[in-house]
Amino acid sequence: MWAFGFPLVSGLETQRIWGFCAGTGYLCAAVAAFLPPRAPAGSPAGVRAGARAGIRAGARAGAWAGIRAGVGCALAGAVVLPLLYCVLSGRAQSEVGVIERSGQLLLHGHSPYVAHPRTVLDYDPYLPGMAAFGLPRALFGDGGPLLRLLGDARVWCALVLLGCLGQGRRILRTPAAGETAPVEDRLGYGTALAALVASPVVALPLCVSGVDLPLTGLLCLALALAARGRSTAAGLAVAAACALKWTAWPALAVAASLLAHTAGRRAALRFAGVSVAGTLALVLPGVLCSPGAVAEQVVAFPTGRGRLATPARSLLPGRLLAESGPAGWYAAVALLSAGALAVGASLVVRPPSDAVAAADRLALGLCAGFLLAPAGRFGYLALPVTLAVWTRLAGTGSRAGRAAERRAPERGAGREAECRSGREAEDPDTAVRPGREVAVGPGREVRARRAVGGQRAVGGHRAVGSPAGRSASRWPRR
């Protein structure tokens, strides 16, 4: 029902379109998920209709089928249909036009920033790396439906997000030295990832703007690489993210703390050097081409100190403080700095030990920054939410996958016991089950450690002292 509110209250056409499509998809998903579970007619559960185990298996299969059908409906309604409609009809929020204009300027050898901006649409609040997502529009143009789809910046932002999440999942599920390979549950993870993409946290920005999606994907990939001790690759991923938006810069401290705790100080220093050098190499040329425009559009404008007011004016604590006057603006900046120092101190006192802990720490810092910044939007909070949710999905898998991992050692122990029992059955004269003194074979006695009293010895002989065979050792020898 929340999605249906967009057509009623939003002043942006793209959000109204998304709200109608997503609300319909979510409604169909709810109906599909809550339908009574029913096993297919030709399934083993249907054949064993009279057996209790078959009924339970059929119910579970039907429930999972309903969940997957619901996720499919949500994905179609919240992502596929509104994205295709907005792209093919040329509807997008202003961020998409800003990125595509920057790509056009970059392709022709100019600075991605307009020298003398007159309106808010002339401002480019992103770092120079974001202009790369506008290059497809500059290359493919705005011709037929296919070229329009290939040139849209939202499509490439979504592809970078999905590619980074897929690679990060593979890295986190690859066992390190001395670890056992986790049980793969691609079906459960795929369903969970599709549900995350279909949720408003990802689906809404994907369809209407998409500017935060590549940043989110690169940060997830960087944390996965850092958790596995791959400092150089993690530094490159962080550098690519830091070249898009300055909101990625806190990830440098979090990933360095994670590497220092898990891989050592040398790995952390290597990561810091690669990430800083890579960021400077990607950002510095654009800054040197037009330093004044960068200072006005990238620094002053997003913080509410530019010549024109920023449209990021959600009712957040920092923005309310900043609008109370100059003293309120400085108070918001002071609170923002205090939050950053607190998170930084926590990285030193209690560094994160894995990708989930690092994502939680980064999400905490980003939430504090977005809430206390002098200007911001509620949509910015989608980044920390996605970080916290995805690392849990990718690192531990779904519930079915975790249950399979817990059952794996038990199955291994069971197979070992079966093999041991088979060896004992093949050699009954020398094999002994836990018990007391037993007589085994002609003229021989074997003493075993007492574990369970009264158990039968292998080979048809009974343990000494057991209720059923107290005189086992006094049997006549043949």
Coordinates of C-alpha atoms in Angstrom, one line a residue, residues 43 80 169 216 220 238 264 289 380-381 426:
S43 CA 5.6 -34.7 -8.2
V80 CA 11.0 -4.5 -15.2
R169 CA 29.0 -13.2 -3.5
T216 CA 26.5 0.6 -3.6
C220 CA 29.8 -4.3 -1.4
V238 CA 37.2 1.6 -3.2
G264 CA 47.8 -7.4 9.1
C289 CA 40.4 21.3 -15.4
Y380 CA 20.2 8.3 0.6
L381 CA 19.5 5.7 3.4
E426 CA 34.2 -57.9 7.9

